[in-house]
Coordinates of C-alpha atoms and ligand atoms in Angstrom, one line a residue:
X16 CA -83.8 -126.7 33.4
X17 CA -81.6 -125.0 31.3
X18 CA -80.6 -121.5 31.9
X19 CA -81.4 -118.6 29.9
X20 CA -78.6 -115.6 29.2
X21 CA -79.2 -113.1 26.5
X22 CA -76.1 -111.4 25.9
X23 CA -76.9 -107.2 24.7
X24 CA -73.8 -105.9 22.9
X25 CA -73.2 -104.1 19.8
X26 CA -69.5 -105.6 19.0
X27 CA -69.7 -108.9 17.3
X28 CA -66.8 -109.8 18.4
X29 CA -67.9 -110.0 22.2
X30 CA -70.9 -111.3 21.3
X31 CA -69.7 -114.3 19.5
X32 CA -66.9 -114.8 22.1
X33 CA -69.4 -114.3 25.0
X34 CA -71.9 -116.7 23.3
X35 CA -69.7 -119.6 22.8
X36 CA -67.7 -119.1 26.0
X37 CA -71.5 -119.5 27.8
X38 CA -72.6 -122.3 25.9
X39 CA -70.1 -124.4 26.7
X40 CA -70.8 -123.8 30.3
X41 CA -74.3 -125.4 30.0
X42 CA -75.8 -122.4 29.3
X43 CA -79.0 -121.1 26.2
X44 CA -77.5 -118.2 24.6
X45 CA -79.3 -115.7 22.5
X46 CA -77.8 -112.2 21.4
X47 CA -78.7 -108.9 20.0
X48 CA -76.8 -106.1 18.6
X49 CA -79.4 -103.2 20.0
X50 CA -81.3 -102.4 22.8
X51 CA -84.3 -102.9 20.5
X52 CA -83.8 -106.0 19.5
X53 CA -82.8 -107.1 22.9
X54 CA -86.2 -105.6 24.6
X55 CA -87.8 -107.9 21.5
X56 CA -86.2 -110.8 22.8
X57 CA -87.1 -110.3 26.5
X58 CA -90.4 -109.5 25.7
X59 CA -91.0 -112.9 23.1
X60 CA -88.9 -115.0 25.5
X61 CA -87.7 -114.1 29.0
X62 CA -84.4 -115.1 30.1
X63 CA -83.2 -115.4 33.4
X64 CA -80.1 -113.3 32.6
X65 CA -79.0 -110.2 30.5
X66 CA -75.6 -109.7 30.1
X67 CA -76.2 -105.8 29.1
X68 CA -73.9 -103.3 26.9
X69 CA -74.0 -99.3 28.0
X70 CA -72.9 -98.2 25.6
X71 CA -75.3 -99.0 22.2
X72 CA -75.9 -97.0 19.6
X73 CA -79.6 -95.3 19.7
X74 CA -81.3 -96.9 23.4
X75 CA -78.4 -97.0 25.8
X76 CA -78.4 -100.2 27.6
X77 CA -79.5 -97.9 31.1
X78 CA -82.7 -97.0 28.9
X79 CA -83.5 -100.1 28.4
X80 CA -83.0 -101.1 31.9
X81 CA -85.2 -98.5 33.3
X82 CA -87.8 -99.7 30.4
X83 CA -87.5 -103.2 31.9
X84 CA -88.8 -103.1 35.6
X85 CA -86.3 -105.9 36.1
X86 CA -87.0 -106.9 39.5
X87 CA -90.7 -107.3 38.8
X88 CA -89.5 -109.9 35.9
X89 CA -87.6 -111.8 38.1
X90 CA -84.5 -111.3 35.6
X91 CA -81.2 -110.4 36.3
X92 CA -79.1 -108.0 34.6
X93 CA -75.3 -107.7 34.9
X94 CA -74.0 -104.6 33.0
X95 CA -71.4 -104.4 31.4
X96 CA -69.8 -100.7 31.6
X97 CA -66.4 -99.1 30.1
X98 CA -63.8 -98.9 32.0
X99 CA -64.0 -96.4 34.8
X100 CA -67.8 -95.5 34.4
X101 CA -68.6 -95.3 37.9
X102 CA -71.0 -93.4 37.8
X103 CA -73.5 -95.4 35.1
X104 CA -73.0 -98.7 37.0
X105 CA -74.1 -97.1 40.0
X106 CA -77.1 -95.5 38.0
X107 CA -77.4 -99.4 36.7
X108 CA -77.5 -100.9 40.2
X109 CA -80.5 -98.4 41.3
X110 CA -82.6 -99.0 38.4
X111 CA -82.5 -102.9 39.2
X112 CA -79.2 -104.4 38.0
X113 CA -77.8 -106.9 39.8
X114 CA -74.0 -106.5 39.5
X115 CA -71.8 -104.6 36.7
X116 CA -68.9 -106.0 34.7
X117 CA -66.3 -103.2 33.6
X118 CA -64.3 -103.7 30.0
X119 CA -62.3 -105.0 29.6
X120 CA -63.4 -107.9 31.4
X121 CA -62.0 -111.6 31.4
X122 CA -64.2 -114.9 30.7
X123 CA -63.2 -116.4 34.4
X124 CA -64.9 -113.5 35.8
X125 CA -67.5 -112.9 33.9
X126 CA -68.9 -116.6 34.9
X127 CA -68.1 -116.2 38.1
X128 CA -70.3 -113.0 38.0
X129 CA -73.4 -114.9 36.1
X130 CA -72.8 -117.9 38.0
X131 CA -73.7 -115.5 41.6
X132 CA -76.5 -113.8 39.7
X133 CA -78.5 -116.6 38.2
X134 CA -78.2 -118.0 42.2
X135 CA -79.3 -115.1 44.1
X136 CA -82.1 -114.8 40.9
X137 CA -83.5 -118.6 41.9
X138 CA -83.2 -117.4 45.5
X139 CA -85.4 -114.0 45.4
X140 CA -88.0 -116.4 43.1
X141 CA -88.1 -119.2 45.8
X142 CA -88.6 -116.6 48.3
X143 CA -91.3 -114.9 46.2
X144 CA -93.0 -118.2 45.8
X145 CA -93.0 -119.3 49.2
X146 CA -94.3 -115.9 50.5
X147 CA -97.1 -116.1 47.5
X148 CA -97.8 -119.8 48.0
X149 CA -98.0 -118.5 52.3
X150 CA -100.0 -115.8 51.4
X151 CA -102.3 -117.7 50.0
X152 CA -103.1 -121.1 50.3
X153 CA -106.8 -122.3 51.9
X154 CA -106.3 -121.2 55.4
X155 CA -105.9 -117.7 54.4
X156 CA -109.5 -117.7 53.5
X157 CA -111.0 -116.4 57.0
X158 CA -114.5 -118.0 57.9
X159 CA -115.3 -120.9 60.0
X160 CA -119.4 -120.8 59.5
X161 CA -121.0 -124.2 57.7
X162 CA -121.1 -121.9 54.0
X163 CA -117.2 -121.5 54.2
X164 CA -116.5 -124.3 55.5
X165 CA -118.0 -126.1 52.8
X166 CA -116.5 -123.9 50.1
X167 CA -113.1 -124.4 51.7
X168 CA -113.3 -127.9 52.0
X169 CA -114.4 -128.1 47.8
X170 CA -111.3 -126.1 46.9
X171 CA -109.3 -129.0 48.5
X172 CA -111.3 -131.1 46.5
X173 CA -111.1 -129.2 43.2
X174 CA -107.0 -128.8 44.1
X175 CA -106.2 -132.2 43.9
X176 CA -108.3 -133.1 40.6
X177 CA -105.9 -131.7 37.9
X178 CA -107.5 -130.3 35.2
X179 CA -110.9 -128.9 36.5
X180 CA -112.5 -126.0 34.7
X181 CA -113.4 -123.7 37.6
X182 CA -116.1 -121.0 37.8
X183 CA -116.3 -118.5 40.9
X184 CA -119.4 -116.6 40.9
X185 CA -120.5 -114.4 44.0
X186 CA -121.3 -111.0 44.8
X187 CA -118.6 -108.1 44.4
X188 CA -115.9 -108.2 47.4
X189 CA -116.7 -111.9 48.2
X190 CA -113.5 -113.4 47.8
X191 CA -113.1 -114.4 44.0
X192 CA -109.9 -113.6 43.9
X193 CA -108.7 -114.8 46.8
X194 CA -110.4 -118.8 46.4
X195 CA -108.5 -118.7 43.0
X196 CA -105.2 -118.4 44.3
X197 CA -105.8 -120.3 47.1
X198 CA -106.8 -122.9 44.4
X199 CA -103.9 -122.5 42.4
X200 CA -101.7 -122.8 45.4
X201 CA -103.3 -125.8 47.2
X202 CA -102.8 -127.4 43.7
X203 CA -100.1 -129.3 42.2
X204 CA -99.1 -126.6 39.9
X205 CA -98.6 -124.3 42.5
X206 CA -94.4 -123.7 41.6
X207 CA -96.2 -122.8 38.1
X208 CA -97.8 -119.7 37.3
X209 CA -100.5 -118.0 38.2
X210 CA -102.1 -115.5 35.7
X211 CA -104.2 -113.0 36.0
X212 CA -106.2 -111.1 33.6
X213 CA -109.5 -108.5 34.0
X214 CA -111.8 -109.2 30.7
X215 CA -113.3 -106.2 32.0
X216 CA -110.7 -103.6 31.8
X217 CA -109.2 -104.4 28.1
X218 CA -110.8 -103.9 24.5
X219 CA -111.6 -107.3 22.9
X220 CA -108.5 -106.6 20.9
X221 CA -106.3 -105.8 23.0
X222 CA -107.9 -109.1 25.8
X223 CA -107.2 -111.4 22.7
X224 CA -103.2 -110.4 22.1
X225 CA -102.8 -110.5 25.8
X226 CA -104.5 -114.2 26.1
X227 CA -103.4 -115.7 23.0
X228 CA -100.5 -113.6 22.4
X229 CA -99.3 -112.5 18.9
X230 CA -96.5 -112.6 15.6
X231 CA -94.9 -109.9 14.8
X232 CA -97.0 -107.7 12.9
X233 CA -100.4 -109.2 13.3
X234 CA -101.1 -105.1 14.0
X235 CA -100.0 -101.8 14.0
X236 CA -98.4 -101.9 17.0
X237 CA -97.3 -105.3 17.0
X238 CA -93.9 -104.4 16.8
X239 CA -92.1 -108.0 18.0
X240 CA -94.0 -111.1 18.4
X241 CA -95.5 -112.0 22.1
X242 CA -96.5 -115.1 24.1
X243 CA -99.9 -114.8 25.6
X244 CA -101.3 -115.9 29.1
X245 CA -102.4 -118.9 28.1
X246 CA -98.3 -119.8 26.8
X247 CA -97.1 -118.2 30.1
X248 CA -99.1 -119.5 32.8
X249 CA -98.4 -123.5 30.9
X250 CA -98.0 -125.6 33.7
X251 CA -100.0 -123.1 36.0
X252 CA -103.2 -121.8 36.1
X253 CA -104.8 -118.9 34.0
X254 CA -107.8 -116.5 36.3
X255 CA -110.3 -115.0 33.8
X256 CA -111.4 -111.9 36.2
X257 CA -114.5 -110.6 35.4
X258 CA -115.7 -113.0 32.9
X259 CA -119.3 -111.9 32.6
X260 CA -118.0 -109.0 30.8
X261 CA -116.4 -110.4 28.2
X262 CA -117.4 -109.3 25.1
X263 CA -119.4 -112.2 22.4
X264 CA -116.9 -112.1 20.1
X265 CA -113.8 -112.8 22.3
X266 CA -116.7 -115.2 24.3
X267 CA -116.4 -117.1 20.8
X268 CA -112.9 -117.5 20.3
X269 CA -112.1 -119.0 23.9
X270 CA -114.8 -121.3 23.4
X271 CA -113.2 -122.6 20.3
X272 CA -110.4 -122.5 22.5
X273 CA -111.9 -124.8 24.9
X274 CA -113.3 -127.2 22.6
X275 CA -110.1 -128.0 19.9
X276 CA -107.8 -127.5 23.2
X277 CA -105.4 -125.7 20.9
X278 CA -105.5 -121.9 19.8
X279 CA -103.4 -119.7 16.9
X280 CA -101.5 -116.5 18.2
X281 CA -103.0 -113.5 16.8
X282 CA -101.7 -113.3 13.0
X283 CA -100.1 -116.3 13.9
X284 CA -100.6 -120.0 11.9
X285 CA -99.5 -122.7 14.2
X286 CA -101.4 -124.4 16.4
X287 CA -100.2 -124.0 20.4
X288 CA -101.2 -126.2 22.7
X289 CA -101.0 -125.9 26.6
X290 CA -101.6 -127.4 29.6
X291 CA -103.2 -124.8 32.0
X292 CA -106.2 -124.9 34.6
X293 CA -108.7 -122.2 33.5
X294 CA -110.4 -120.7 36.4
X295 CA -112.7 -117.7 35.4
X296 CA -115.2 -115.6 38.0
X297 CA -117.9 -113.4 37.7
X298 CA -120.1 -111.2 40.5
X299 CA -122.9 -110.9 37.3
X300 CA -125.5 -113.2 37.4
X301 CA -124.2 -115.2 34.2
X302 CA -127.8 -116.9 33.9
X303 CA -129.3 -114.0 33.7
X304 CA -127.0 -112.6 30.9
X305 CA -127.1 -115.8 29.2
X306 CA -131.4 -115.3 29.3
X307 CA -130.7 -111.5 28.1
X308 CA -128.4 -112.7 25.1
X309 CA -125.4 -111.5 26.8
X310 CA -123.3 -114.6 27.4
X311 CA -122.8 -117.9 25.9
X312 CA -124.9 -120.8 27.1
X313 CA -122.4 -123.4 25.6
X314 CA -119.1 -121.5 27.2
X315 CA -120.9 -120.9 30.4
X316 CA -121.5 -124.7 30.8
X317 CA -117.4 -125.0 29.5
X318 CA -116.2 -122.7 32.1
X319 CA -118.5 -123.9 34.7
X320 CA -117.3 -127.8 35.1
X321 CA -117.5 -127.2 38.7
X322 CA -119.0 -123.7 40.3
X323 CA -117.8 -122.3 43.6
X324 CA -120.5 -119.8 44.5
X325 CA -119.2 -117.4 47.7
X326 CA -122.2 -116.5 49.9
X327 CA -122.5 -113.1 50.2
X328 CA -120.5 -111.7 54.1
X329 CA -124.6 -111.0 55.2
X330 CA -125.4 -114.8 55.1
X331 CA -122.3 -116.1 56.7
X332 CA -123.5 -115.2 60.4
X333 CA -121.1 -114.7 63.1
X334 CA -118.0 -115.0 60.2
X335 CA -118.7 -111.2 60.4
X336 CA -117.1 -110.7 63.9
X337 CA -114.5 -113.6 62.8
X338 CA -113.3 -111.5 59.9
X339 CA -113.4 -108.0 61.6
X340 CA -111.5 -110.0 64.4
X341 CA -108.5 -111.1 61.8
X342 CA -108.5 -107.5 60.4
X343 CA -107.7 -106.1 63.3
X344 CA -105.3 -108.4 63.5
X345 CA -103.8 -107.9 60.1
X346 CA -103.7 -103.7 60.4
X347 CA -102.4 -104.0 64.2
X348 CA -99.5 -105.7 62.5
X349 CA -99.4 -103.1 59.7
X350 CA -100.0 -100.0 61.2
X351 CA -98.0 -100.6 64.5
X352 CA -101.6 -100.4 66.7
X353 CA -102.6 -102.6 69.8
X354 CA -106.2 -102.5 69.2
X355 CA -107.7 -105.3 71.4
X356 CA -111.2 -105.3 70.1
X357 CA -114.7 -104.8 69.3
X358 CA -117.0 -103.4 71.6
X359 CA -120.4 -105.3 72.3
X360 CA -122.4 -102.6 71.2
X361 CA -120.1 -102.0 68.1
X362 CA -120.2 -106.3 67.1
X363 CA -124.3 -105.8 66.7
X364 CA -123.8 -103.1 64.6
X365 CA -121.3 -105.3 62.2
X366 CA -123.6 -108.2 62.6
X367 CA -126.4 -106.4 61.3
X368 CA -125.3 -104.4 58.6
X369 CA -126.3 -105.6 55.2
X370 CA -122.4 -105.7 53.7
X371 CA -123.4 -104.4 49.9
X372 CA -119.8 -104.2 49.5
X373 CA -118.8 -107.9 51.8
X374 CA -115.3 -108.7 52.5
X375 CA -113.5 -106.0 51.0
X376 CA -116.3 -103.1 52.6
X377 CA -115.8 -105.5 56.1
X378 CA -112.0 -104.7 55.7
X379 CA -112.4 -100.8 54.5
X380 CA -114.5 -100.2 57.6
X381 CA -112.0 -102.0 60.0
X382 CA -109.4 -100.4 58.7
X383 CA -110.8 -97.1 58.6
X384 CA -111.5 -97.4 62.2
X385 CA -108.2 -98.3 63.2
X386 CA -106.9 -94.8 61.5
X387 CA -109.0 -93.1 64.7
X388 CA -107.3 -93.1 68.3
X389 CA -108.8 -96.1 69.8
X390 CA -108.1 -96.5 73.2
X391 CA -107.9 -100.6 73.2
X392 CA -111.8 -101.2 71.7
X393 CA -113.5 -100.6 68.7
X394 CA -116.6 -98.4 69.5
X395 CA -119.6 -97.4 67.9
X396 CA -118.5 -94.1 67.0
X397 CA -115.6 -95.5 65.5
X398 CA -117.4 -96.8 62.6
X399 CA -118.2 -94.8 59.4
X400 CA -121.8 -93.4 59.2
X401 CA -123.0 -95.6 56.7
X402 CA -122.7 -98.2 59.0
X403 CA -124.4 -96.7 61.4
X404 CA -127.1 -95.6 59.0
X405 CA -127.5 -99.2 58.3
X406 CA -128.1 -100.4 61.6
X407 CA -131.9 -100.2 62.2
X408 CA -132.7 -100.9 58.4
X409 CA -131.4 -104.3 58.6
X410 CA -130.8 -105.1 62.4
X411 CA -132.5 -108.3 61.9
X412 CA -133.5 -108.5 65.4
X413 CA -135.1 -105.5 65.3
X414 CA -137.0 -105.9 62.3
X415 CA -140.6 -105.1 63.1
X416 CA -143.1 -106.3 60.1
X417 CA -144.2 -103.6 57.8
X418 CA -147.9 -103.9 55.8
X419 CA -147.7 -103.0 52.5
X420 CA -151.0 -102.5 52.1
X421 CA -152.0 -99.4 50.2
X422 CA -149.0 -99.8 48.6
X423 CA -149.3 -99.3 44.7
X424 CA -146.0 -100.3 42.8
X425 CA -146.3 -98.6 39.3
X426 CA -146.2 -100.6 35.9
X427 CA -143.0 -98.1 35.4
X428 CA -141.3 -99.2 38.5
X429 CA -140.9 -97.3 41.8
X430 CA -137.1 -97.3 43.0
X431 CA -136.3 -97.4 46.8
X432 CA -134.7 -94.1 46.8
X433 CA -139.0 -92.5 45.6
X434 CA -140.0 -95.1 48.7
X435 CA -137.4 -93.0 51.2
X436 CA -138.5 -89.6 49.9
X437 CA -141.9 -90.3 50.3
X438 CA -141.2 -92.3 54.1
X439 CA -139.1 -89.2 55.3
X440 CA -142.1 -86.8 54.4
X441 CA -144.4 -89.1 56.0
X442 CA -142.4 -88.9 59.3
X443 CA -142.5 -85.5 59.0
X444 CA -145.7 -85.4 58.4
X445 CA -146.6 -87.2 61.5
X446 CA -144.3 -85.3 63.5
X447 CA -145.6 -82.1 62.7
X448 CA -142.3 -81.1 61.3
X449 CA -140.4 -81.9 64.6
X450 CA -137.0 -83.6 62.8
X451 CA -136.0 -84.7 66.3
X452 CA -139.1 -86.6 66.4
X453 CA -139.2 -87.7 62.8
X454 CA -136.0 -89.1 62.6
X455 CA -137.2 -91.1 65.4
X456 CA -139.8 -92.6 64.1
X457 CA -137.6 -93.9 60.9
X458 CA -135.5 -94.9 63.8
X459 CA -132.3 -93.1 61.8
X460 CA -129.6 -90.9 63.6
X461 CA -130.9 -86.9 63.4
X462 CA -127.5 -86.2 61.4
X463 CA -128.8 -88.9 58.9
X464 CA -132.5 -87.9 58.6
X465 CA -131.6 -84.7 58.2
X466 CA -128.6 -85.8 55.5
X467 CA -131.7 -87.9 53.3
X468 CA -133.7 -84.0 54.0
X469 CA -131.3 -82.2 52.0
X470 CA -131.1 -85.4 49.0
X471 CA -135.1 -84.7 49.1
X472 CA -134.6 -81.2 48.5
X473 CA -136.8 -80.7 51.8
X474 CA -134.3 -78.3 53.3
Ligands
ATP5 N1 -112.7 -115.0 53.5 C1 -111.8 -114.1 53.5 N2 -110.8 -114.0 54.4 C2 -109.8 -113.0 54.4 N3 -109.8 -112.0 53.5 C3 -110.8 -112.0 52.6 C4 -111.8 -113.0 52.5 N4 -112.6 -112.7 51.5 C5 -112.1 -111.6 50.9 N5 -111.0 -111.1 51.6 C6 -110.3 -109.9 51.3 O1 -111.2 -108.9 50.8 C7 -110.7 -108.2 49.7 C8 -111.6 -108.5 48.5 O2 -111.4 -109.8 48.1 P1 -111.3 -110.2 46.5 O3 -110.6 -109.2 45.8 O4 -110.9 -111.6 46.4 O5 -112.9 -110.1 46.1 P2 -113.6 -110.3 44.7 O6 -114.8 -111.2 45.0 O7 -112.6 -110.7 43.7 O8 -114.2 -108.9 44.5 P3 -114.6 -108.2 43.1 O9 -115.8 -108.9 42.6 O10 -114.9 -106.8 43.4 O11 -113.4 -108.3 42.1 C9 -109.3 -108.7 49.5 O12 -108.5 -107.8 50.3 C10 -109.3 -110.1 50.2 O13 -108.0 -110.4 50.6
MG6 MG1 -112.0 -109.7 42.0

């Protein structure tokens, strides 16, 4: 693949000498006579290389730099200082630039320069890649009971059919995120992109600029002209985060999307076509909102060519002890500990907490723990008090049948939270206002029953 320089300078001269010395060493050339223009450039296309002029008249080329977050980009910037400016190529190099180039310089060591950039560049982007592509491929998804075995074992599937719509739905903290990277990574487009994008966190404006990307003035702000996610990630794979929360008009345009397999840039006329694998999740139930009116029927059935659905942590047995286990694993390497364990007593606890929050609670709690001085074990006191609150509400093993007789559930609902109010009394009640005693019989901590007290407005 060709390689991409874009040469920042406000002297024609240079320009035109730099551009056709670089062409004719096998290189794309674009230039720009402002820091403006140049950031327009970058932003429309990214190259691999800016060649970049301090000294410009409004934005200096440091400005820009420090507007660029180079190293994020994965471009490389060699700039190009007056002779003697120490000081600013030193300023440069800090805020990301690879090398410097003092003027006047000579064509031989200017490519020599580039030539050492552009290869460290492919070099920190392999690395990147192989540590992504590590990080994430099927075995880092931790579980070995028959639920994640069998969702592991469809992701290879899924990977090695090309073009698969893919829709992730499971509870908050499952693993969405995860299973779509270790899709895109166990696929054949995994040297390709992988995009990311929360339909939740942007305005349906805003979601369909960054998506479809825009021309140059299609709004107010659009300043320059901008390829979307969908033009970015071609090749790759695009991850619609948080899908169920996409608003009905944006819902509409990706269907159209979808069906004619091309889409228009914002204020834009032609027709783009690319080739990416769409994976989209949701922790909503999307039938539900499709029942309420909230989401499409006909993009639901689009996105959902083949469903992965995570079982929530509480259903996946002893994958609890097997995840804490890694955890510990993972923050003994992080945090410099030697924590060897769990204790027995501390494993029933994990195994019978309800996990509201899965995963991602599983990992706050282990990691929360492992902030305490633990000796070589985790113990029960180690372990935050909600867990702890948990453990005789959903020990499953010590789950004694409740009647419900006598219970009336009101036409207007009754939430959990009047049922604990009115349960806490009760014990009270029964233990003629002995909290030891009453706390016992709701087989809670003291601390706890008297915490739910206060919440009441008993005490
Ligand atoms: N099976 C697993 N093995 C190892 N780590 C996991 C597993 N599942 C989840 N995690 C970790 O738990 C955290 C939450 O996972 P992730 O962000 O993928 O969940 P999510 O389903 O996308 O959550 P949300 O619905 O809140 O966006 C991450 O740190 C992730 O690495
Ligand atoms: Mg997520």
């Amino acid at each position: 693949m060709t390689q991409k320089i874009l040469v920042v300078d406000d002297e024609k001269l240079i320009r035109w000498t730099l551009e056709q010395h670089l062409v004719k060493e096998g290189y794309e050339v674009a230039s720009a006579e402002s820091a403006e223009k140049g950031l327009a450039l970058i932003n429309e296309d990214p190259p691999d290389l800016v060649l970049l002029d301090n000294r410009l008249p409004e934005m200096t080329g440091l400005e820009l730099l420090e507007k660029l977050n180079v190293q994020e980009r994965g471009i490389m910037v060699i700039m190009i200082t007056a002779y003697g400016m120490v000081e600013t190529a030193v300023k440069a190099m800090k805020h990301g630039a690879y090398d410097y180039i003092s003027k006047p310089f000579n064509l031989e060591e200017i490519t020599f320069v580039i030539k050492k950039a552009l290869e460290a560049g492919s070099l920190r982007t392999q690395v990147k890649q192989l540590r992504q592509e590590f990080s994430s491929k099927v075995d880092t998804i931790i579980g070995e009971s028959d639920e994640m075995m069998k969702v592991k074992n469809l992701i290879l599937k899924i990977a090695k059919s090309d073009a698969t719509t893919v829709l992730i739905q499971g509870e908050s903290g499952t693993g969405k995120e995860l299973v779509a990277k270790a899709l895109h990574y166990s696929s054949a487009r995994a040297d390709q992109p992988f995009m990311a994008i929360n339909c939740a966190a942007l305005p349906v404006t805003l979601l369909e600029s960054e998506l479809m990307g825009h021309e140059k003035g299609a709004f107010t702000d659009a300043k320059t002209s901008k390829k979307g996610l969908f033009e970015l990630a071609d090749g790759g794979t695009v991850f619609l985060d948080e899908i169920g929360d996409m608003d009905m008009s944006m819902q509409a345009k990706l269907l159209r999307m979808l069906e004619e397999k091309t889409f228009k840039r914002v204020g834009g006329v032609k027709d783009i076509k690319v080739n990416v694998r769409l994976v989209s999740a949701t922790n909503q139930e999307l039938l539900k909102a499709m029942r309420e009116g909230g989401f499409r029927k006909d993009l639901y059935y689009r996105l959902q060519v083949v469903p992965i659905y995570l079982p929530a942590l509480r259903d996946r047995g002893q994958d609890v002890l097997v995840l804490a286990r890694h955890f510990i694993e993972y923050f003994n390497k992080e945090c410099h500990k030697n924590v060897l364990g769990i204790s027995k007593e501390a494993e029933q606890i994990l195994l019978s907490h309800h996990w509201p929050g899965n995963v991602r609670e599983l990992k706050n709690v282990i990691e929360r723990a492992m902030i305490l001085d633990i000796d070589s074990e985790i113990l029960p006191e180690h372990l935050s008090p909600d867990i702890l609150e948990g453990r005789p509400a959903t020990s499953a093993s010590s789950l004694t049948p409740v009647s419900l007789e006598g219970l009336v559930i009101p036409d207007s609902g009754l939430s959990i939270e009047d049922v604990e109010n009115a349960l806490v009394r009760k014990a009270l009640d029964m233990a003629n206002g002995n909290q030891t005693r009453a706390a016992q019989l709701l087989k809670m901590p003291r601390d706890a029953f008297r915490r739910r007290m206060k919440r009441f407005g008993i005490i």
